Short mmCIF file of C-alpha atoms in Angstrom, two decimals:
data_model
loop_
_atom_site.label_atom_id
_atom_site.label_comp_id
_atom_site.label_asym_id
_atom_site.label_seq_id
_atom_site.Cartn_x
_atom_site.Cartn_y
_atom_site.Cartn_z
CA MET A 1 -20.12 93.24 -75.34
CA THR A 2 -20.05 96.30 -72.97
CA GLY A 3 -18.08 99.11 -72.98
CA ILE A 4 -18.02 98.96 -69.14
CA ARG A 5 -19.62 96.72 -66.74
CA ALA A 6 -19.82 96.96 -62.72
CA GLU A 7 -21.69 94.02 -61.17
CA HIS A 8 -22.68 94.16 -57.67
CA VAL A 9 -19.11 96.09 -56.75
CA THR A 10 -18.40 96.70 -52.99
CA ILE A 11 -15.14 98.23 -51.85
CA ARG A 12 -14.36 98.40 -48.33
CA TYR A 13 -11.21 100.19 -46.41
CA GLY A 14 -11.32 98.64 -43.00
CA LYS A 15 -14.67 98.62 -41.47
CA ARG A 16 -15.71 101.55 -43.85
CA THR A 17 -17.86 100.74 -46.83
CA ALA A 18 -16.74 103.23 -49.65
CA VAL A 19 -18.66 101.63 -52.44
CA ASP A 20 -21.71 99.77 -51.56
CA ASP A 21 -23.04 96.88 -53.86
CA VAL A 22 -23.09 99.15 -57.25
CA SER A 23 -24.04 97.65 -60.76
CA PHE A 24 -24.17 99.59 -63.86
CA ASP A 25 -23.64 99.27 -67.59
CA VAL A 26 -21.88 101.79 -70.16
CA VAL A 27 -22.80 101.02 -73.69
CA PRO A 28 -20.02 101.15 -76.20
CA GLY A 29 -19.50 104.58 -78.02
CA SER A 30 -21.38 106.34 -75.22
CA VAL A 31 -20.64 108.90 -72.57
CA TYR A 32 -21.43 108.02 -68.98
CA ALA A 33 -21.05 110.56 -66.09
CA LEU A 34 -20.58 109.27 -62.63
CA LEU A 35 -21.59 112.20 -60.14
CA GLY A 36 -21.44 112.27 -56.44
CA ARG A 37 -20.23 114.58 -53.75
CA ASN A 38 -16.91 114.28 -51.91
CA GLY A 39 -16.58 110.96 -50.18
CA ALA A 40 -19.40 109.32 -52.00
CA GLY A 41 -17.23 106.70 -53.50
CA LYS A 42 -16.25 108.16 -57.13
CA SER A 43 -12.54 107.83 -56.53
CA SER A 44 -12.76 104.30 -55.37
CA LEU A 45 -14.66 103.00 -58.29
CA VAL A 46 -12.39 104.88 -60.73
CA ARG A 47 -9.47 102.94 -59.20
CA ALA A 48 -11.18 99.57 -59.24
CA LEU A 49 -12.13 100.49 -63.14
CA THR A 50 -8.48 101.46 -63.91
CA GLY A 51 -7.16 98.05 -62.10
CA ASN A 52 -5.50 100.02 -59.32
CA LEU A 53 -7.90 98.30 -56.71
CA ARG A 54 -9.29 95.38 -56.40
CA ALA A 55 -13.02 95.21 -55.49
CA ASP A 56 -13.88 93.12 -52.14
CA LEU A 57 -16.88 91.88 -53.77
CA GLY A 58 -18.38 91.96 -57.24
CA LYS A 59 -16.69 92.49 -60.55
CA MET A 60 -15.63 95.27 -62.65
CA GLU A 61 -15.27 94.80 -66.51
CA VAL A 62 -13.90 97.02 -69.24
CA LEU A 63 -14.34 95.85 -72.86
CA GLY A 64 -15.37 92.37 -71.64
CA LYS A 65 -12.14 91.80 -69.30
CA ASP A 66 -11.92 91.94 -65.80
CA ALA A 67 -10.46 95.24 -64.76
CA TRP A 68 -8.23 93.99 -62.32
CA SER A 69 -6.76 90.53 -63.59
CA GLY A 70 -6.95 92.10 -67.19
CA ARG A 71 -5.31 95.16 -66.69
CA ALA A 72 -1.99 94.80 -68.43
CA PRO A 73 -3.74 94.06 -71.95
CA LEU A 74 -6.17 96.57 -71.04
CA MET A 75 -3.45 99.19 -70.92
CA GLU A 76 -3.36 99.22 -74.77
CA ARG A 77 -6.97 99.92 -75.16
CA VAL A 78 -7.94 102.26 -72.35
CA GLY A 79 -6.70 106.17 -72.06
CA ILE A 80 -6.72 107.81 -68.72
CA VAL A 81 -6.77 111.27 -67.58
CA SER A 82 -6.55 111.41 -64.03
CA GLU A 83 -7.41 114.00 -61.43
CA GLU A 84 -3.76 114.62 -60.64
CA PRO A 85 -1.53 114.13 -63.45
CA ASP A 86 1.93 112.84 -62.21
CA ALA A 87 4.32 112.92 -64.92
CA PRO A 88 8.03 113.81 -63.70
CA PRO A 89 8.16 117.57 -63.57
CA GLU A 90 11.71 117.38 -65.26
CA MET A 91 10.15 115.56 -68.34
CA ARG A 92 9.50 117.62 -71.51
CA VAL A 93 6.24 117.08 -73.29
CA LYS A 94 8.00 115.58 -76.29
CA GLU A 95 9.87 113.22 -74.13
CA LEU A 96 6.84 111.92 -72.73
CA ALA A 97 5.03 111.38 -76.09
CA TRP A 98 8.61 109.73 -77.29
CA PHE A 99 8.34 107.23 -73.96
CA SER A 100 4.51 106.77 -74.63
CA SER A 101 4.98 105.86 -78.58
CA ARG A 102 7.39 103.19 -77.15
CA LEU A 103 4.60 101.63 -74.99
CA TYR A 104 1.47 101.75 -77.18
CA SER A 105 1.37 99.75 -80.62
CA ARG A 106 -1.38 102.15 -81.97
CA TRP A 107 0.33 105.34 -81.07
CA GLN A 108 -0.73 108.38 -83.32
CA GLN A 109 2.14 110.90 -83.22
CA LYS A 110 0.31 113.25 -85.90
CA ALA A 111 -2.59 113.33 -83.76
CA PHE A 112 -0.82 114.25 -80.66
CA ASP A 113 1.26 116.83 -82.08
CA GLU A 114 -1.71 118.58 -83.50
CA ARG A 115 -3.51 118.46 -80.46
CA ILE A 116 -0.87 119.69 -78.63
CA ALA A 117 -0.20 122.57 -80.98
CA ARG A 118 -4.12 123.52 -80.69
CA PHE A 119 -3.70 123.77 -76.94
CA GLY A 120 -1.01 126.22 -77.51
CA ILE A 121 1.68 124.27 -75.46
CA ALA A 122 5.39 124.05 -76.60
CA GLN A 123 6.83 120.44 -76.64
CA THR A 124 9.83 121.57 -75.40
CA SER A 125 8.35 122.50 -72.16
CA ARG A 126 9.06 120.76 -68.98
CA MET A 127 6.00 119.36 -66.96
CA GLY A 128 7.01 120.82 -64.02
CA GLU A 129 6.77 124.42 -65.74
CA LEU A 130 3.12 123.89 -66.93
CA SER A 131 0.19 125.04 -65.36
CA LYS A 132 -2.46 122.53 -63.83
CA GLY A 133 -4.87 123.23 -67.01
CA GLN A 134 -1.77 122.62 -69.32
CA LYS A 135 -0.78 119.54 -67.50
CA LYS A 136 -4.16 118.40 -68.00
CA GLN A 137 -4.26 119.11 -71.53
CA VAL A 138 -0.96 117.11 -72.02
CA THR A 139 -2.51 114.30 -70.29
CA LEU A 140 -5.59 114.22 -72.46
CA ALA A 141 -3.55 114.50 -75.71
CA LEU A 142 -1.21 111.62 -74.44
CA ALA A 143 -4.35 109.60 -73.71
CA LEU A 144 -6.20 110.02 -77.16
CA ALA A 145 -2.92 109.51 -79.04
CA ILE A 146 -2.93 105.98 -78.00
CA SER A 147 -6.21 105.38 -80.06
CA PRO A 148 -8.10 104.08 -76.95
CA GLU A 149 -11.44 102.32 -77.16
CA VAL A 150 -12.37 103.61 -73.68
CA LEU A 151 -11.38 106.90 -72.19
CA ILE A 152 -11.61 107.47 -68.23
CA LEU A 153 -12.05 111.13 -67.36
CA ASP A 154 -11.44 111.30 -63.56
CA ASP A 155 -12.69 114.80 -62.48
CA PRO A 156 -10.70 116.22 -65.62
CA THR A 157 -11.78 119.94 -65.29
CA LEU A 158 -10.64 120.05 -61.53
CA GLY A 159 -8.66 123.40 -61.08
CA LEU A 160 -9.29 124.61 -64.77
CA ASP A 161 -10.43 127.96 -66.05
CA VAL A 162 -13.41 128.39 -68.24
CA VAL A 163 -11.38 128.61 -71.41
CA ALA A 164 -9.40 125.39 -70.62
CA ARG A 165 -12.50 123.52 -69.55
CA LYS A 166 -14.38 124.40 -72.86
CA SER A 167 -11.28 123.30 -74.80
CA LEU A 168 -10.97 119.86 -73.00
CA PHE A 169 -14.56 118.97 -73.82
CA GLU A 170 -14.26 120.34 -77.27
CA GLU A 171 -11.22 117.77 -77.94
CA VAL A 172 -13.06 115.10 -76.27
CA ILE A 173 -16.44 115.70 -78.24
CA ALA A 174 -14.43 115.86 -81.42
CA HIS A 175 -12.51 112.57 -80.84
CA MET A 176 -15.80 110.89 -80.11
CA ALA A 177 -17.56 111.94 -83.38
CA ASP A 178 -14.50 110.67 -85.23
CA PHE A 179 -13.89 107.46 -83.64
CA GLY A 180 -16.87 106.39 -81.40
CA ILE A 181 -14.99 105.63 -78.22
CA THR A 182 -16.75 104.90 -74.80
CA VAL A 183 -16.27 107.73 -72.27
CA PHE A 184 -16.63 107.30 -68.41
CA MET A 185 -15.89 110.47 -66.46
CA THR A 186 -16.28 111.71 -63.03
CA THR A 187 -16.54 115.57 -62.28
CA HIS A 188 -17.97 118.22 -60.27
CA ASP A 189 -18.63 120.41 -63.30
CA LEU A 190 -21.74 119.57 -64.32
CA ALA A 191 -22.63 122.16 -66.92
CA PRO A 192 -20.46 120.10 -69.73
CA VAL A 193 -21.97 116.83 -68.74
CA GLU A 194 -25.40 118.09 -69.59
CA ALA A 195 -24.13 118.95 -72.96
CA VAL A 196 -22.37 115.52 -73.75
CA ALA A 197 -23.37 112.81 -71.36
CA ASP A 198 -25.83 110.00 -72.59
CA ARG A 199 -26.23 108.73 -68.96
CA VAL A 200 -25.55 109.59 -65.65
CA GLY A 201 -25.36 107.88 -62.25
CA ILE A 202 -25.35 109.52 -58.96
CA LEU A 203 -23.75 108.13 -55.85
CA ARG A 204 -24.71 108.84 -52.17
CA ASN A 205 -22.76 107.33 -49.46
CA GLY A 206 -21.36 104.53 -51.67
CA LYS A 207 -24.76 103.68 -53.09
CA LEU A 208 -25.78 104.16 -56.78
CA VAL A 209 -29.36 105.94 -56.25
CA LEU A 210 -29.57 107.09 -59.71
CA ASP A 211 -28.80 105.51 -62.90
CA GLU A 212 -30.54 106.79 -66.00
CA GLU A 213 -30.44 108.28 -69.51
CA ILE A 214 -30.08 112.00 -68.94
CA ASP A 215 -33.10 112.93 -71.28
CA THR A 216 -35.29 110.51 -69.36
CA LEU A 217 -33.96 111.98 -66.10
CA LYS A 218 -34.63 115.54 -66.92
CA SER A 219 -38.13 114.71 -68.28
CA ARG A 220 -39.33 113.49 -65.04
CA PHE A 221 -37.93 115.99 -62.56
CA ARG A 222 -39.72 119.49 -62.09
CA ARG A 223 -39.79 122.13 -59.54
CA ILE A 224 -43.23 123.17 -58.58
CA ARG A 225 -43.83 126.24 -56.56
CA PHE A 226 -47.17 127.02 -54.75
CA ALA A 227 -48.45 130.40 -53.71
CA SER A 228 -49.56 128.93 -50.62
CA GLN A 229 -49.46 125.64 -48.56
CA PRO A 230 -50.48 123.02 -50.92
CA VAL A 231 -52.52 119.70 -50.36
CA ALA A 232 -50.64 116.64 -50.51
CA LEU A 233 -48.88 115.91 -53.79
CA SER A 234 -49.70 112.47 -53.41
CA THR A 235 -53.26 113.08 -54.48
CA ALA A 236 -51.64 113.54 -58.21
CA ASN A 237 -49.31 110.45 -57.58
CA LEU A 238 -46.39 112.84 -57.64
CA ILE A 239 -43.51 112.01 -55.57
CA ALA A 240 -41.77 114.93 -53.86
CA ALA A 241 -37.96 114.54 -53.74
CA THR A 242 -37.61 117.40 -51.83
CA VAL A 243 -40.06 119.87 -50.08
CA ARG A 244 -39.07 123.48 -48.56
CA GLN A 245 -40.57 126.93 -47.71
CA TRP A 246 -40.58 129.34 -50.76
CA GLY A 247 -41.24 132.92 -49.30
CA SER A 248 -45.01 132.44 -48.07
CA GLY A 249 -45.44 129.45 -50.02
CA THR A 250 -43.96 126.10 -50.81
CA GLU A 251 -41.35 124.69 -53.40
CA ALA A 252 -41.46 121.03 -54.15
CA VAL A 253 -38.81 119.11 -56.45
CA VAL A 254 -40.87 116.29 -57.59
CA SER A 255 -39.17 112.96 -59.49
CA ASN A 256 -42.05 111.41 -61.31
CA TYR A 257 -43.66 114.54 -63.09
CA ASP A 258 -46.49 114.02 -65.42
CA ASP A 259 -48.31 116.89 -67.18
CA LEU A 260 -51.59 115.43 -67.35
CA ALA A 261 -51.57 114.14 -63.62
CA PHE A 262 -50.64 117.49 -62.38
CA GLU A 263 -52.90 119.53 -64.43
CA ARG A 264 -55.89 117.37 -62.84
CA PHE A 265 -54.49 117.89 -59.46
CA ARG A 266 -54.39 121.60 -60.29
CA ASP A 267 -57.84 121.74 -61.50
CA VAL A 268 -59.12 119.75 -58.22
CA SER A 269 -57.30 121.82 -55.67
CA HIS A 270 -57.67 125.24 -57.38
CA LEU A 271 -53.92 126.21 -56.52
CA GLN A 272 -51.59 128.57 -58.16
CA ALA A 273 -48.73 126.65 -59.22
CA GLU A 274 -45.66 127.27 -61.27
CA VAL A 275 -43.96 124.31 -62.92
CA THR A 276 -40.46 124.79 -64.06
CA PRO A 277 -37.75 122.32 -65.77
CA MET A 278 -34.70 121.40 -63.87
CA SER A 279 -31.07 121.47 -64.89
CA LEU A 280 -28.68 118.53 -64.15
CA GLU A 281 -26.93 120.42 -61.45
CA GLU A 282 -30.55 121.26 -59.88
CA ILE A 283 -31.60 117.71 -60.00
CA PHE A 284 -28.22 116.45 -58.62
CA ILE A 285 -28.51 119.04 -55.46
CA ALA A 286 -31.93 117.70 -55.14
CA VAL A 287 -30.89 113.87 -55.45
CA ALA A 288 -27.53 113.96 -53.25
CA GLY A 289 -27.88 117.57 -51.54
CA GLU A 290 -28.38 115.88 -48.19
CA GLN A 291 -24.84 113.97 -47.84
CA GLY A 292 -22.48 115.26 -45.53
CA GLU A 293 -18.98 116.08 -46.73
#
């Protein structure tokens, strides 16, 4: 059984197609990061995944159940940290915990108390008194205390400072190590993704243009800088994702880098070239950077 599966999912709003024939699998116990610029379709997929939106075509499954028709039984097994926590502002943290403990049969009060204490949040605080970062931390503590098999993080670090972001991901990583849950996240904060994700998908204009294990992805992307205008990279069977002027020379991002092929190319062409690895953020910009907002 897969943790999460999307099969040819298409989502439309009137005549506009927000998600266009998207398919992917998330292996149980792994971390999958879905990336994309604003308007790429991430939010629509998350809504379908959490049972809040029915896809026009295709199917979204969570733990082997249809995300739409099975959303009631899945509620016990799926923790959600939304982009904008919507708890009533007058409710105290401890009241939210009490309410959740009545809804979820596997509620872990001790785990919730310990996590809130680590976050330095008083349980007598009202939600309306908390900062955005503290609200996210409370939401994460609630989501993990239900003992979820799947955790969905929808842009969890949006609006958080560096310390809060680090704290949030440390809690997720520690919980995964202890319980082996499946994590699905969307985010614009790519630095922690590079450290925790097993696989990434990149949406562009509603289409999934990349779906790959992060180590494999980083091994095949390279930035190549030439001191002068190079001959065609195709002579080395290297595919240039982007090419731009770099000072008096040229910079190319290649998506199928191979050491041996490039060395043969450099020996034949007698060109001075510098090859550097790329971060996930740099790869994302190369793949999704041309999409409009």
